[in-house]
mmCIF file of N, CA, C and O in Angstrom:
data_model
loop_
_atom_site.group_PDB
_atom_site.id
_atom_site.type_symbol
_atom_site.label_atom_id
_atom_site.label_comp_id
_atom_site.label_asym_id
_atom_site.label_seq_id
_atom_site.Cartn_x
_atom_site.Cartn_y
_atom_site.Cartn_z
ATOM 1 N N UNK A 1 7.076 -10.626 10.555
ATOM 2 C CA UNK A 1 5.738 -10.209 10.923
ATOM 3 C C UNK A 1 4.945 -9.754 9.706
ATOM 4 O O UNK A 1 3.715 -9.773 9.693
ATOM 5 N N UNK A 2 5.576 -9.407 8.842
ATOM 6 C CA UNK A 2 4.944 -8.143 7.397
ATOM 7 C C UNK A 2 4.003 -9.660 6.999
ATOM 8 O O UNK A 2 2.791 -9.846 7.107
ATOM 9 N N UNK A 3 5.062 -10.582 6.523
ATOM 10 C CA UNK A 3 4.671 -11.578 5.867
ATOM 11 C C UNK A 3 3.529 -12.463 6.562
ATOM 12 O O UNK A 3 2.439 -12.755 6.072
ATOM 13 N N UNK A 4 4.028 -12.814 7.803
ATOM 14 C CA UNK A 4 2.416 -13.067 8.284
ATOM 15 C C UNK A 4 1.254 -12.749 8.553
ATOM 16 O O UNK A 4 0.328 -13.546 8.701
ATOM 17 N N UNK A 5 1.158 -10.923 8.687
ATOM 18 C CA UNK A 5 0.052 -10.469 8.525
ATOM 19 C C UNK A 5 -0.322 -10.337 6.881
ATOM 20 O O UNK A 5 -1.394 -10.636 6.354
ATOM 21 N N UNK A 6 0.457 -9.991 6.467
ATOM 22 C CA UNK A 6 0.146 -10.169 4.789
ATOM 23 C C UNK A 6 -0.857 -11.670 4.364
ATOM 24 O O UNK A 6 -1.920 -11.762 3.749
ATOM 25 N N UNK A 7 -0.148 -12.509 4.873
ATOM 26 C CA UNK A 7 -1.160 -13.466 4.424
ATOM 27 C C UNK A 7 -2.857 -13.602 5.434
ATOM 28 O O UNK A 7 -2.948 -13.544 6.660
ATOM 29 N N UNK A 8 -4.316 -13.836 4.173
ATOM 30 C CA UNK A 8 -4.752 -13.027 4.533
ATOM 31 C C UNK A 8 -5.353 -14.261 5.776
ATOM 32 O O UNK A 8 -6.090 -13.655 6.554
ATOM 33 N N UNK A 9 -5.275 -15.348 6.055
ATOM 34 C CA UNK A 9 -5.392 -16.610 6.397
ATOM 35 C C UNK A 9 -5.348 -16.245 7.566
ATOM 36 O O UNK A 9 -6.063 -16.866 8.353
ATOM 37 N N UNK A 10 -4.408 -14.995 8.146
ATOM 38 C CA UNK A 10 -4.186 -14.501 9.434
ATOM 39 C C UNK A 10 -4.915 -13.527 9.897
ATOM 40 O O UNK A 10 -4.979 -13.276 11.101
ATOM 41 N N UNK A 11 -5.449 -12.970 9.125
ATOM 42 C CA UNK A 11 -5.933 -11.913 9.531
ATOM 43 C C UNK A 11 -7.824 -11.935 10.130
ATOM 44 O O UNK A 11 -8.837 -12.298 9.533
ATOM 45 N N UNK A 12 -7.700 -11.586 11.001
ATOM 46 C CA UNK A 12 -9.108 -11.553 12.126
ATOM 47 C C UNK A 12 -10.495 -11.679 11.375
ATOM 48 O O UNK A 12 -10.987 -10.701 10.812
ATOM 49 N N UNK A 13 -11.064 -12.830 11.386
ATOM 50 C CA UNK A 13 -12.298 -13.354 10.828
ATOM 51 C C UNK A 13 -13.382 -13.193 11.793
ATOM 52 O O UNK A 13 -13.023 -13.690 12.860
ATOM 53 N N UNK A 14 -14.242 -12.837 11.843
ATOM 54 C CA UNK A 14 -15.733 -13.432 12.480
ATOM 55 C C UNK A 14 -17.173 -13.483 11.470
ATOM 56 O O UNK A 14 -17.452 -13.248 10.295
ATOM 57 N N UNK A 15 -17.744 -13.856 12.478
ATOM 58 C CA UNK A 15 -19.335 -14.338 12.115
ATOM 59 C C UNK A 15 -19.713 -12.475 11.991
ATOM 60 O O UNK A 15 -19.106 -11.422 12.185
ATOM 61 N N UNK A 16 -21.425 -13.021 11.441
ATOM 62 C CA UNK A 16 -21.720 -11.359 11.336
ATOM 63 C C UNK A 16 -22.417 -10.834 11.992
ATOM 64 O O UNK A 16 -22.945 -9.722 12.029
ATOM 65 N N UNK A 17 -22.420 -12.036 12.769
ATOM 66 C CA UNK A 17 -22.980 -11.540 14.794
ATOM 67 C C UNK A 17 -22.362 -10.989 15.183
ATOM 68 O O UNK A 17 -22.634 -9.812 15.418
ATOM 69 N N UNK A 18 -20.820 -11.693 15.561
ATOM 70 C CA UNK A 18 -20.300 -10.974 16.628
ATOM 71 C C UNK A 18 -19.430 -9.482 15.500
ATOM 72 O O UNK A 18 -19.073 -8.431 16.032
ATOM 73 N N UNK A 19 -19.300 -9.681 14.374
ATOM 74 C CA UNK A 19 -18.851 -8.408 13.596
ATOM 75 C C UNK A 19 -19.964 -7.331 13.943
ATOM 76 O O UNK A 19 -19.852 -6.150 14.273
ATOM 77 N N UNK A 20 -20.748 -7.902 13.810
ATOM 78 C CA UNK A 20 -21.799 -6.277 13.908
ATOM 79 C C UNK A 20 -21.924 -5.721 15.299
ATOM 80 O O UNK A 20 -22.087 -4.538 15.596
ATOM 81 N N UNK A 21 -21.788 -7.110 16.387
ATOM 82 C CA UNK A 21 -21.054 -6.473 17.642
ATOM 83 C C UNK A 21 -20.077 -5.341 18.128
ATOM 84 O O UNK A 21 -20.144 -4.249 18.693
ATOM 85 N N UNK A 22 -19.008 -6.303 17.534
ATOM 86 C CA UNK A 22 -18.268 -5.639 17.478
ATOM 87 C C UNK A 22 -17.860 -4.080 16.853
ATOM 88 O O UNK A 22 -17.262 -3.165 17.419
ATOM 89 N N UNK A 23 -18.243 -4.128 15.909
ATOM 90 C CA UNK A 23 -18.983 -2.807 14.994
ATOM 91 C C UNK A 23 -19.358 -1.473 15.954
ATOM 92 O O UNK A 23 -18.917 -0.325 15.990
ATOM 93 N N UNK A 24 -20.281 -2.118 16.631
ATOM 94 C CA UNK A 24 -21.151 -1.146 17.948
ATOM 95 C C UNK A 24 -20.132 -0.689 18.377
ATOM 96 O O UNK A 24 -19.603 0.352 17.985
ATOM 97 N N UNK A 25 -19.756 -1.383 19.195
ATOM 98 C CA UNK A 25 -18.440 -1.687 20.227
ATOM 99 C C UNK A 25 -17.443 -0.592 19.626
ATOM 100 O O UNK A 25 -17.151 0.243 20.482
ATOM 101 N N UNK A 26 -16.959 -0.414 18.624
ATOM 102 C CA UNK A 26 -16.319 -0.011 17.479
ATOM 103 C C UNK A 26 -16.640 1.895 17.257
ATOM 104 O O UNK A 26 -15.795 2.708 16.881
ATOM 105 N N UNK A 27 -17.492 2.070 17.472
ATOM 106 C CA UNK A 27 -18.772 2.947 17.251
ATOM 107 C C UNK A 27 -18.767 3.704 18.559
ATOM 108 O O UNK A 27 -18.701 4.932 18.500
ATOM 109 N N UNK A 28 -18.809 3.300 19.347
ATOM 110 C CA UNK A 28 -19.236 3.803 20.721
ATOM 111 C C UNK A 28 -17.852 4.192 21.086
ATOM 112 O O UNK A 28 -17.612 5.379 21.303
ATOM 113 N N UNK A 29 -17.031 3.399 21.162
ATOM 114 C CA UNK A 29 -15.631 4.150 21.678
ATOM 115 C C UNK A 29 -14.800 5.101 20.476
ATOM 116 O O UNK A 29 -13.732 5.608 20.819
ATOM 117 N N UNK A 30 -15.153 5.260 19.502
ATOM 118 C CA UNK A 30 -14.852 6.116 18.418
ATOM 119 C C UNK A 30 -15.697 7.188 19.250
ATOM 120 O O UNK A 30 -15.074 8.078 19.829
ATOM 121 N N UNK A 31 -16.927 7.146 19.325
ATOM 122 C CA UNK A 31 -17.588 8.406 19.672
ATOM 123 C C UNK A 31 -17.054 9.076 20.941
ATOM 124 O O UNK A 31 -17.041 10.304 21.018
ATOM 125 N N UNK A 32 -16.618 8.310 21.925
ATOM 126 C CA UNK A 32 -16.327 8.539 22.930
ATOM 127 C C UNK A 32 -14.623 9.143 22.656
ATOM 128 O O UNK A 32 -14.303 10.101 23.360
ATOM 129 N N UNK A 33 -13.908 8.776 21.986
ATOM 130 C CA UNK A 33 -12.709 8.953 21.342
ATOM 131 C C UNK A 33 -12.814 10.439 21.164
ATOM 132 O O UNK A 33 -11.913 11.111 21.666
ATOM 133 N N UNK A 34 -13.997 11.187 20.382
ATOM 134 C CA UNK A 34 -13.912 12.002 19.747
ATOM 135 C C UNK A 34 -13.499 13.672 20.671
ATOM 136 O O UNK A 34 -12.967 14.593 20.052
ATOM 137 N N UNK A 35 -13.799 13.773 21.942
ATOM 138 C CA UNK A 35 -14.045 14.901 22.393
ATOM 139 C C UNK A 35 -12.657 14.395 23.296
ATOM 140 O O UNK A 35 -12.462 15.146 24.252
ATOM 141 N N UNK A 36 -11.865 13.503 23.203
ATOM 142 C CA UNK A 36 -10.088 13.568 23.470
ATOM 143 C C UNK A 36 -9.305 13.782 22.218
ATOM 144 O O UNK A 36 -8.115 13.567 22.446
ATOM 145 N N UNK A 37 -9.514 14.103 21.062
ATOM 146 C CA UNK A 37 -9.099 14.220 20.002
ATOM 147 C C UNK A 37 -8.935 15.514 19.086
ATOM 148 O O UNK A 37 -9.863 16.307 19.240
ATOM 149 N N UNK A 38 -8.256 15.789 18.443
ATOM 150 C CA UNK A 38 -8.234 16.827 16.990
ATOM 151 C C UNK A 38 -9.155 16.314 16.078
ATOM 152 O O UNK A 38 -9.461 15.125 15.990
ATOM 153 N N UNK A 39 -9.634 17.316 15.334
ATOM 154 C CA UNK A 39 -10.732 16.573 14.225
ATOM 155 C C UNK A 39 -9.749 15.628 13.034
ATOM 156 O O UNK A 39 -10.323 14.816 12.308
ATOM 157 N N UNK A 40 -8.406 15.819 12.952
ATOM 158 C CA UNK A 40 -7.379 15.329 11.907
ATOM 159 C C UNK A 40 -7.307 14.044 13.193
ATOM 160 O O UNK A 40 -7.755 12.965 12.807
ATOM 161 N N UNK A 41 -6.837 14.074 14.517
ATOM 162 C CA UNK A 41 -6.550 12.727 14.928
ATOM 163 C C UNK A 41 -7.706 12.011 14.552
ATOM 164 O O UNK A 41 -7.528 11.279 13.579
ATOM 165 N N UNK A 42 -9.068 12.008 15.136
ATOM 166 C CA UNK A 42 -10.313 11.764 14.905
ATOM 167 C C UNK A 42 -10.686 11.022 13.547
ATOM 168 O O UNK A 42 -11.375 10.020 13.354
ATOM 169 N N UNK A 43 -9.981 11.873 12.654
ATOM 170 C CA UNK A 43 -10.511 11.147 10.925
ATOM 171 C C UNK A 43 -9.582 10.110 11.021
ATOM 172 O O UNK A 43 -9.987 8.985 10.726
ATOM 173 N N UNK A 44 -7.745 10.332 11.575
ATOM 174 C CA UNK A 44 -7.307 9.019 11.053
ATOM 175 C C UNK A 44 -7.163 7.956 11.716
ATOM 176 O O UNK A 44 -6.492 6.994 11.344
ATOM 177 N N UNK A 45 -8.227 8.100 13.499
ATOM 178 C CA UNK A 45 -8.134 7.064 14.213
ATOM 179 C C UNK A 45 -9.451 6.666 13.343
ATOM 180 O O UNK A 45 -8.743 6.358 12.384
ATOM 181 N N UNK A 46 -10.460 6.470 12.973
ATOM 182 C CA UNK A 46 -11.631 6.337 12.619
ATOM 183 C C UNK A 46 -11.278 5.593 11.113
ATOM 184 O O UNK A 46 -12.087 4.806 10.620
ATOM 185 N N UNK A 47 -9.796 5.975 10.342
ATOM 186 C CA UNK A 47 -9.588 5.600 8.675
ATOM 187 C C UNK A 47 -9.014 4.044 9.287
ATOM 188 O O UNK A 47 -9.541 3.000 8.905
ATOM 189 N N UNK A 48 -7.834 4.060 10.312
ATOM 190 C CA UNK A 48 -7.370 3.085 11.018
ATOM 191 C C UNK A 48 -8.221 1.700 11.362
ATOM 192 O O UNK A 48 -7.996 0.583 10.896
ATOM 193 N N UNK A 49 -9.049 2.001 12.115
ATOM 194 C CA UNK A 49 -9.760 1.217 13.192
ATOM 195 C C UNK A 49 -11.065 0.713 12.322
ATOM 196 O O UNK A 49 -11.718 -0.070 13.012
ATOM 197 N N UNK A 50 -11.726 0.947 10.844
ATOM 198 C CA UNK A 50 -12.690 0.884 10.053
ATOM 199 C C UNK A 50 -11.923 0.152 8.844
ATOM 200 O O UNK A 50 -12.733 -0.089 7.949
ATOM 201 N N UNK A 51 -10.617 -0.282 8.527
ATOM 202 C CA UNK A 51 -9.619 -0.206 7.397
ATOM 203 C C UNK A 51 -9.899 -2.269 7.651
ATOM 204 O O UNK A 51 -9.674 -2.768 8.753
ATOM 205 N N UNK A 52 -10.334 -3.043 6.579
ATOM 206 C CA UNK A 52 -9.896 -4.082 6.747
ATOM 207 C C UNK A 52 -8.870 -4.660 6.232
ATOM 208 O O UNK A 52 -8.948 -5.832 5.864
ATOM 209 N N UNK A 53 -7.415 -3.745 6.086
ATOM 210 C CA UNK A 53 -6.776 -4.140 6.110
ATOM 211 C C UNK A 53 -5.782 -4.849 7.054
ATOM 212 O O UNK A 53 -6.068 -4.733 8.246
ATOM 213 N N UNK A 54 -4.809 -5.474 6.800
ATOM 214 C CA UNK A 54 -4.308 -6.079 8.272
ATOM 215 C C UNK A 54 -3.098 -5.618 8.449
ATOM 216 O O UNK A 54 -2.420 -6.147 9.331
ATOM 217 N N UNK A 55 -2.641 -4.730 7.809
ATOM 218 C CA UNK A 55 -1.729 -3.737 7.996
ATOM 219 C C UNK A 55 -1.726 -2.390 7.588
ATOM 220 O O UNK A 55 -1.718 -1.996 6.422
ATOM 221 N N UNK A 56 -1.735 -1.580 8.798
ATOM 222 C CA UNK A 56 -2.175 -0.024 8.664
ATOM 223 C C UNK A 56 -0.695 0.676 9.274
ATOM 224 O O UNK A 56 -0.085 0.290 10.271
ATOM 225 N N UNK A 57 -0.337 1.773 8.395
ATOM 226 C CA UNK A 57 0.871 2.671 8.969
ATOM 227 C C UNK A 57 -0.020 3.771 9.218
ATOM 228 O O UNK A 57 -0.939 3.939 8.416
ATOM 229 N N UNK A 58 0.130 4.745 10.447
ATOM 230 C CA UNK A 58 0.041 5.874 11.123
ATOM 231 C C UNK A 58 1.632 6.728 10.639
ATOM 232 O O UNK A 58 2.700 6.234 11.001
ATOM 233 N N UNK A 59 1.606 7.657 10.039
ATOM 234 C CA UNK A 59 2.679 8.430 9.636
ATOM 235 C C UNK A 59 2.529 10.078 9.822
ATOM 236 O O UNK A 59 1.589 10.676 9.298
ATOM 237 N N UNK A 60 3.212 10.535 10.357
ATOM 238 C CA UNK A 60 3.292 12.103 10.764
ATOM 239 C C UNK A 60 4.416 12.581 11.353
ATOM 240 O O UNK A 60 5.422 11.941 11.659
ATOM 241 N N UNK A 61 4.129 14.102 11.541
ATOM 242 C CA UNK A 61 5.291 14.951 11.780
ATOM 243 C C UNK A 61 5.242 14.529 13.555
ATOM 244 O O UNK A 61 4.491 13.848 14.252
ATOM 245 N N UNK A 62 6.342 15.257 13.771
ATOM 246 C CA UNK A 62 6.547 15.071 15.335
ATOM 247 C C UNK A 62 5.373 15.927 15.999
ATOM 248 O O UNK A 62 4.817 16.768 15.292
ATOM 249 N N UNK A 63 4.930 15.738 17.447
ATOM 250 C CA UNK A 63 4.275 16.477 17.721
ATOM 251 C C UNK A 63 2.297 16.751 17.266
ATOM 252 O O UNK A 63 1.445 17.576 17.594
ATOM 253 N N UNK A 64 2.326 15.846 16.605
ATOM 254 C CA UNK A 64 0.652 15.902 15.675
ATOM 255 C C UNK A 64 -0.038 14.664 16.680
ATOM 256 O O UNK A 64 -1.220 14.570 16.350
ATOM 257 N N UNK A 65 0.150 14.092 17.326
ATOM 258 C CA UNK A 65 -0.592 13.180 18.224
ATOM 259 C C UNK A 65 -0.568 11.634 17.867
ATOM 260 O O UNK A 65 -1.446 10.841 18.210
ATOM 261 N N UNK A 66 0.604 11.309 17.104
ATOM 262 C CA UNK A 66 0.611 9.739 16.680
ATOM 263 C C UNK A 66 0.634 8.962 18.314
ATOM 264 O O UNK A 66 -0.236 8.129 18.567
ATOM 265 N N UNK A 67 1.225 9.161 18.897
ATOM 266 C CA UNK A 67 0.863 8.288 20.340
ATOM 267 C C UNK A 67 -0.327 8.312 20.899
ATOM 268 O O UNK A 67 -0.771 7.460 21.668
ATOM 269 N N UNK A 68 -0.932 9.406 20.480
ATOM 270 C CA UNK A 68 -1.908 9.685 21.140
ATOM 271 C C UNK A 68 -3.029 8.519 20.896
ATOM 272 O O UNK A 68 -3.502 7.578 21.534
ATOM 273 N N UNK A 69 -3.203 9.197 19.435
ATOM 274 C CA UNK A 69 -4.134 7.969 18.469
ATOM 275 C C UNK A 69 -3.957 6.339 18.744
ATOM 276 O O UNK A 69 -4.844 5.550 19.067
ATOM 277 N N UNK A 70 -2.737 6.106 18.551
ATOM 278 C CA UNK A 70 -1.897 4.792 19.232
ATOM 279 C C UNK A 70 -2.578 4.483 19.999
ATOM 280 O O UNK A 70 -3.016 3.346 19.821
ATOM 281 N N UNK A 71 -3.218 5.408 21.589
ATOM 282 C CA UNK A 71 -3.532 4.691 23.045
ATOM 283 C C UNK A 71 -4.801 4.902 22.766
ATOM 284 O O UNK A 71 -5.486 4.215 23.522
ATOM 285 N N UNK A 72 -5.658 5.740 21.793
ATOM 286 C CA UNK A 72 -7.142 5.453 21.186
ATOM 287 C C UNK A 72 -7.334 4.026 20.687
ATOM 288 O O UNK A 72 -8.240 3.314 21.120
ATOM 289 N N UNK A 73 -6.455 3.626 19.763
ATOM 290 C CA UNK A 73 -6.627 2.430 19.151
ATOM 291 C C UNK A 73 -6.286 1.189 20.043
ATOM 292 O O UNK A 73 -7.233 0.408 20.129
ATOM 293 N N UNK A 74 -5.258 0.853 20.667
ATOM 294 C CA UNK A 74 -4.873 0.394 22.434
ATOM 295 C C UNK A 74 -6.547 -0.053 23.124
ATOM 296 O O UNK A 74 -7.091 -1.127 23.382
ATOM 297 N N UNK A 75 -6.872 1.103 23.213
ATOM 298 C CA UNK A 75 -8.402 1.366 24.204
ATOM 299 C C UNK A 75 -9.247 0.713 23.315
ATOM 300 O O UNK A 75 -9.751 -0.259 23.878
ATOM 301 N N UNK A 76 -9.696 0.861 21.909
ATOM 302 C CA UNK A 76 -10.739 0.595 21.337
ATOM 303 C C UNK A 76 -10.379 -1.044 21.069
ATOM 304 O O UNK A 76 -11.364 -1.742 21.313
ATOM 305 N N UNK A 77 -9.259 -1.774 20.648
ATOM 306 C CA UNK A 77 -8.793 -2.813 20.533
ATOM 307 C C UNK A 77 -9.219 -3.876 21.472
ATOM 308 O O UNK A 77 -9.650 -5.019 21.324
ATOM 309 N N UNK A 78 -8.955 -3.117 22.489
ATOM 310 C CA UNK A 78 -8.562 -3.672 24.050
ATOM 311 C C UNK A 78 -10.302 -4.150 24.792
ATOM 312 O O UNK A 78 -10.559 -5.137 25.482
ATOM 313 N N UNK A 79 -11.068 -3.252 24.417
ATOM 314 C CA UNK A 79 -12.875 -3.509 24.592
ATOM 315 C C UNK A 79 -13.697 -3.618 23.493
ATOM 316 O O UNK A 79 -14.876 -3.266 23.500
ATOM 317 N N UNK A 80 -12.908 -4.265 22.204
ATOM 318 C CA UNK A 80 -13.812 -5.279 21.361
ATOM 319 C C UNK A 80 -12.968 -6.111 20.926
ATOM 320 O O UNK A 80 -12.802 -6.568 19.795
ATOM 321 N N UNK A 81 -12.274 -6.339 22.192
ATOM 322 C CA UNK A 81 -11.657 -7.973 21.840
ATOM 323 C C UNK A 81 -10.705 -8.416 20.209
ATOM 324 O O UNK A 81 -10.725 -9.422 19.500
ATOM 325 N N UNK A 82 -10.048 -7.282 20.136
ATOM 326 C CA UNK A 82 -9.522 -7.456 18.785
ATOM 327 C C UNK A 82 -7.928 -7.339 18.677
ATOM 328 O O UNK A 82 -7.452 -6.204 18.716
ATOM 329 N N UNK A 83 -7.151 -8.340 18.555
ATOM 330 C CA UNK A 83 -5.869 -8.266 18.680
ATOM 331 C C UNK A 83 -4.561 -7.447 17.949
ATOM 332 O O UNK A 83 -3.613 -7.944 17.341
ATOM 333 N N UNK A 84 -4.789 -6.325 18.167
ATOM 334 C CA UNK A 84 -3.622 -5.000 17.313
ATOM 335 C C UNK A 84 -2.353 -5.069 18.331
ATOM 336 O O UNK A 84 -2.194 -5.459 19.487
ATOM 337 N N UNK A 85 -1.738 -4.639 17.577
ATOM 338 C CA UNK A 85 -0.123 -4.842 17.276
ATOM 339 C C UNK A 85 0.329 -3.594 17.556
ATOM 340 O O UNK A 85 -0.347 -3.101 16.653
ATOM 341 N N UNK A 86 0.876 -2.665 18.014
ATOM 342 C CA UNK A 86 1.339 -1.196 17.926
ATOM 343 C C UNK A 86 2.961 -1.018 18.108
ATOM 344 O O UNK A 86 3.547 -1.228 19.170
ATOM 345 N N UNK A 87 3.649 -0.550 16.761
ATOM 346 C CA UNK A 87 4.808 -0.368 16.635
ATOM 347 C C UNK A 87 5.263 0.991 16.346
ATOM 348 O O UNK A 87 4.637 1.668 15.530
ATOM 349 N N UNK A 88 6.609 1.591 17.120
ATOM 350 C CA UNK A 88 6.755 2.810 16.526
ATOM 351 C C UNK A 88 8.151 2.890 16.510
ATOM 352 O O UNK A 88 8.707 3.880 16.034
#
């Protein structure tokens, strides 16, 4: 999997229509995100979900809300049509 998201051939392209769509889309459920969240979950669902990279690690202590963030990113994924991966 490393290796195929690594290459970048795979990784999620669009136009700068539907990107700036999506963007919104992006935007609105971040905001909406925010008042279920810690201001620390908040910054690193927001570093996550804004990152064009095509591979992002979530890393923390037990107990700090990594699942949590997980079913933020799940939700925000899930209503702008964007295909994430969630491993733990």
């Amino acid at each position: 999997l490393s290796s195929y998201v690594a290459n970048l051939d795979n990784v999620f392209r669009s136009s700068n229509k539907s990107r700036d769509r999506r963007d919104r889309d992006i935007k609105a459920c971040l905001k909406e995100a925010e008042e279920h969240l810690t201001s620390e979950q908040h910054i690193a669902l927001s570093e996550l979900v804004s990152s064009n990279r095509g591979l992002s690690i979530l890393k923390g202590r037990a107990g700090v809300g990594k699942s949590h963030v997980l079913k933020q990113i799940a939700k925000i994924a899930s209503s702008s049509n964007i295909y994430a991966i969630g491993l733990s």
